[in-house]
Amino acid sequence: MTLRVGVVGGGQLARMMIAPAVELGIEVRVLAEETGMAAALAATAVGDYRDTETVLAFARDVDVITFDHEHVPQEVLAALVDAGVAVHPGPSALAVAQDKLVLRARMAELGMPQPDWAAVSDAAQLQEFIDAHGGRAVVKTPRGGYDGKGVRVVSAATEAADWFAALAEDARGGDLLVEELVDFSRELAQQIARRPSGGMRAFPLVETVQRDGVCVEVVAPAPGASERLALAAEDIGMAIAEGIGVTGMLAVELFETVDGRILVNELAMRPHNSGHWTQDGAVTSQFEQHLRAVLDLPFGATEATRPWTVMVNILGGPAQGGLDERFDAAMSSHPAAKIHTYGKAPRPGRKVGHVTVAGDDLDDVVYEARAAASVFLD
C-alpha cells in the first residue's frame, strides 16, 4: 500500500520533496495556496491553510501531514490532532518556530546558549535595553518575519516607533523582541532529523553566508570548524530537537562569535535553505530524510559524498526571459554544476533556484558554483 504524505504549502520546499518521494514510491500530495506555485506538480488541492475545514479535508486521505512553512495557525494544527491526524512536526514544536519570543523563552528553559534578549512593550523599555548593550541592538517582530523581514538594527528606540504603533493598534497587543547585537565572525547551521519514535541523525555543520538578511551561499562542511565546534553544534541541535519534540527536519541557525562561542539564532522545522547542498553533496538529501522522518522510517546516511559542496542561491533571476533560456550557457560552461530551479517567475530579490557544486578543492568548488549561478543573473 502506497504511503501518502500531505504537505501544507506549495513552495519550493514542497517541490523538492517530490523527486525523492517518487524514488521511494511515496505519494506526495500538496495543499497549495494558489494555482501555479512551485510545487504544482503534486498540488492535489488549492486552498487557505488558515481555514480549518480546508486543511481537514486535505488531510483526510493521507498518512501524515507535514509542512512547507511554519505559518499554519495553532487552532488548525489542534483540529488536525483532535481528528487523529499524524502531524509532524506537531503543534507544540511549531509554536516555537512561529513566535520568536516563545523561541527565546524555550531556549532559555533548555539552557541553550543564545544572545541576551528581552520582550519590550514600549519605547522606554527598548531604549533601556539599547543603553545597557553598547548603544545598538537588534529588534524583531515576533511573528511572520523571514529572509531579513521584520528585523532591524537600531541605535535608538525611535527607529522602531512604527512597530510599536502597530502593536498599539492591534487589539491583541503584544511585545517586540530585542536582542543584543552579537559580535560574530560567521553564521553556521546545524541540521538534525528526528523520528516520532525518537531516533535522531545529524548532518555535517555548514557555514552560511547572508546578504541583507538573505542566505546567498552555503559551504559544507563549515571551513576550519574544529572537532570541538562541530560536536558542540551537534549537541545543541540534538538537545533542541529532543527538548521541543521536533519530528522531521530541524535547522538550527547559529552565530559563531569572535571569541569562539556558538549561540542559537533561529530555528526552522522543515527542510531549510542551509540544507540544499545535501541534494548533491550528501548520501541522503534533507528532503528524503524529512520524508523518512515524518513517516517514522529508518534514516539514510548523512555523510558528505565529497570533501566540499557549495550551494549558491539564484536570487532574482534574469531581467528578461525565463531561467530555462540560460540553461545552455550555464550547462555548457559549468558541466559540474547541478542546477535546481523552482518554477518561479524572476523577480528582484526572489529565490528562484540554486546551484550546487561538489568537489575536492574548495576554491575551485566555490568558483564554479558562483560562476554557474551568475549565468542566471543580469
Tab-separated table of C-alpha atoms in Angstrom, residues 160-308:
chain	number	residue	atom	x	y	z
A	160	ALA	CA	11.020	51.107	15.979
A	161	ALA	CA	8.249	53.655	16.572
A	162	ASP	CA	6.131	52.359	13.688
A	163	TRP	CA	6.268	48.803	15.050
A	164	PHE	CA	5.174	49.978	18.497
A	165	ALA	CA	2.351	51.927	16.845
A	166	ALA	CA	1.237	48.793	15.012
A	167	LEU	CA	1.220	46.862	18.288
A	168	ALA	CA	-0.908	49.574	19.892
A	169	GLU	CA	-3.417	49.373	17.045
A	170	ASP	CA	-3.630	45.576	17.272
A	171	ALA	CA	-6.412	44.546	19.623
A	172	ARG	CA	-4.285	41.594	20.761
A	173	GLY	CA	-1.425	43.824	21.909
A	174	GLY	CA	1.948	42.153	22.355
A	175	ASP	CA	5.664	42.849	22.583
A	176	LEU	CA	8.652	43.201	20.305
A	177	LEU	CA	11.768	41.100	20.735
A	178	VAL	CA	15.046	42.900	21.287
A	179	GLU	CA	18.399	41.118	21.255
A	180	GLU	CA	21.990	42.107	21.789
A	181	LEU	CA	23.894	42.813	18.576
A	182	VAL	CA	26.171	39.781	18.552
A	183	ASP	CA	29.802	40.263	17.579
A	184	PHE	CA	30.026	37.181	15.387
A	185	SER	CA	32.674	36.010	12.960
A	186	ARG	CA	30.319	33.940	10.805
A	187	GLU	CA	26.970	32.162	10.716
A	188	LEU	CA	26.587	28.402	10.856
A	189	ALA	CA	23.720	25.944	10.545
A	190	GLN	CA	23.212	22.525	12.091
A	191	GLN	CA	20.571	20.182	10.696
A	192	ILE	CA	19.041	17.382	12.733
A	193	ALA	CA	16.460	14.800	11.675
A	194	ARG	CA	14.235	13.261	14.356
A	195	ARG	CA	11.665	10.477	14.074
A	196	PRO	CA	8.405	10.237	16.066
A	197	SER	CA	9.877	7.158	17.755
A	198	GLY	CA	12.719	9.353	18.985
A	199	GLY	CA	15.751	8.444	16.874
A	200	MET	CA	17.936	11.324	15.639
A	201	ARG	CA	20.579	11.848	12.975
A	202	ALA	CA	22.822	14.897	12.345
A	203	PHE	CA	24.132	16.305	9.075
A	204	PRO	CA	27.569	17.962	8.901
A	205	LEU	CA	27.824	21.505	10.264
A	206	VAL	CA	27.798	24.126	7.487
A	207	GLU	CA	28.699	27.780	7.075
A	208	THR	CA	26.025	30.098	5.702
A	209	VAL	CA	26.689	33.461	4.072
A	210	GLN	CA	23.960	36.102	4.411
A	211	ARG	CA	23.437	39.297	2.459
A	212	ASP	CA	20.725	41.768	3.518
A	213	GLY	CA	19.247	39.079	5.736
A	214	VAL	CA	19.007	36.530	2.905
A	215	CYS	CA	21.135	33.402	2.568
A	216	VAL	CA	23.270	33.626	-0.571
A	217	GLU	CA	25.757	30.750	-0.113
A	218	VAL	CA	26.293	27.617	1.953
A	219	VAL	CA	29.630	25.817	2.330
A	220	ALA	CA	29.628	22.214	3.536
A	221	PRO	CA	31.317	21.343	5.783
A	222	ALA	CA	31.975	24.629	7.600
A	223	PRO	CA	35.588	25.550	6.704
A	224	GLY	CA	38.000	25.441	9.599
A	225	ALA	CA	35.465	24.086	12.072
A	226	SER	CA	37.247	22.230	14.840
A	227	GLU	CA	36.010	18.878	16.073
A	228	ARG	CA	35.051	20.600	19.326
A	229	LEU	CA	32.933	23.164	17.490
A	230	ALA	CA	31.249	20.550	15.297
A	231	LEU	CA	30.413	18.343	18.264
A	232	ALA	CA	29.099	21.312	20.260
A	233	ALA	CA	26.799	22.328	17.392
A	234	GLU	CA	25.552	18.753	17.021
A	235	ASP	CA	24.902	18.500	20.762
A	236	ILE	CA	22.955	21.772	20.698
A	237	GLY	CA	20.894	20.654	17.710
A	238	MET	CA	20.033	17.295	19.238
A	239	ALA	CA	19.188	18.826	22.622
A	240	ILE	CA	16.811	21.274	20.941
A	241	ALA	CA	15.209	18.603	18.744
A	242	GLU	CA	14.646	16.377	21.765
A	243	GLY	CA	13.685	19.202	24.110
A	244	ILE	CA	10.899	20.627	21.952
A	245	GLY	CA	9.889	17.346	20.334
A	246	VAL	CA	10.638	18.143	16.697
A	247	THR	CA	9.711	15.435	14.198
A	248	GLY	CA	11.129	15.767	10.693
A	249	MET	CA	13.997	18.087	9.772
A	250	LEU	CA	15.216	20.796	12.135
A	251	ALA	CA	17.636	23.547	11.083
A	252	VAL	CA	19.371	25.409	13.923
A	253	GLU	CA	20.847	28.701	12.731
A	254	LEU	CA	23.884	29.657	14.816
A	255	PHE	CA	26.285	32.530	15.383
A	256	GLU	CA	29.966	31.740	15.878
A	257	THR	CA	31.270	34.612	17.989
A	258	VAL	CA	34.686	36.211	17.657
A	259	ASP	CA	35.675	34.615	20.981
A	260	GLY	CA	34.806	31.104	19.764
A	261	ARG	CA	31.350	30.532	21.261
A	262	ILE	CA	28.238	29.461	19.352
A	263	LEU	CA	24.819	30.971	20.022
A	264	VAL	CA	21.383	29.904	18.811
A	265	ASN	CA	19.909	32.440	16.401
A	266	GLU	CA	16.717	30.949	14.901
A	267	LEU	CA	15.069	27.590	14.137
A	268	ALA	CA	13.266	26.114	11.129
A	269	MET	CA	11.271	22.878	11.479
A	270	ARG	CA	11.317	21.685	7.894
A	271	PRO	CA	13.873	21.325	5.122
A	272	HIS	CA	15.858	24.556	5.000
A	273	ASN	CA	17.936	26.634	2.607
A	274	SER	CA	21.058	25.726	4.587
A	275	GLY	CA	20.488	22.073	3.661
A	276	HIS	CA	20.038	22.349	-0.098
A	277	TRP	CA	23.660	21.260	-0.532
A	278	THR	CA	22.614	17.761	0.572
A	279	GLN	CA	20.789	17.174	-2.708
A	280	ASP	CA	24.116	16.696	-4.483
A	281	GLY	CA	26.655	16.522	-1.668
A	282	ALA	CA	25.326	14.024	0.901
A	283	VAL	CA	24.379	10.354	0.816
A	284	THR	CA	20.785	11.293	1.718
A	285	SER	CA	19.240	14.656	0.903
A	286	GLN	CA	17.418	16.649	3.555
A	287	PHE	CA	14.212	16.201	1.535
A	288	GLU	CA	14.399	12.414	1.525
A	289	GLN	CA	15.399	12.451	5.187
A	290	HIS	CA	12.398	14.609	6.055
A	291	LEU	CA	10.042	12.157	4.337
A	292	ARG	CA	11.693	9.231	6.117
A	293	ALA	CA	11.485	11.016	9.457
A	294	VAL	CA	7.824	12.071	9.329
A	295	LEU	CA	6.849	8.539	8.240
A	296	ASP	CA	8.999	7.101	11.065
A	297	LEU	CA	11.145	5.146	8.613
A	298	PRO	CA	14.847	4.386	9.231
A	299	PHE	CA	17.190	7.262	8.407
A	300	GLY	CA	19.510	7.433	5.439
A	301	ALA	CA	23.210	8.106	5.947
A	302	THR	CA	24.093	11.792	6.315
A	303	GLU	CA	27.794	11.758	5.395
A	304	ALA	CA	29.092	14.044	2.661
A	305	THR	CA	29.990	12.309	-0.596
A	306	ARG	CA	32.791	14.752	-1.496
A	307	PRO	CA	35.200	16.809	0.619
A	308	TRP	CA	33.388	20.070	-0.253
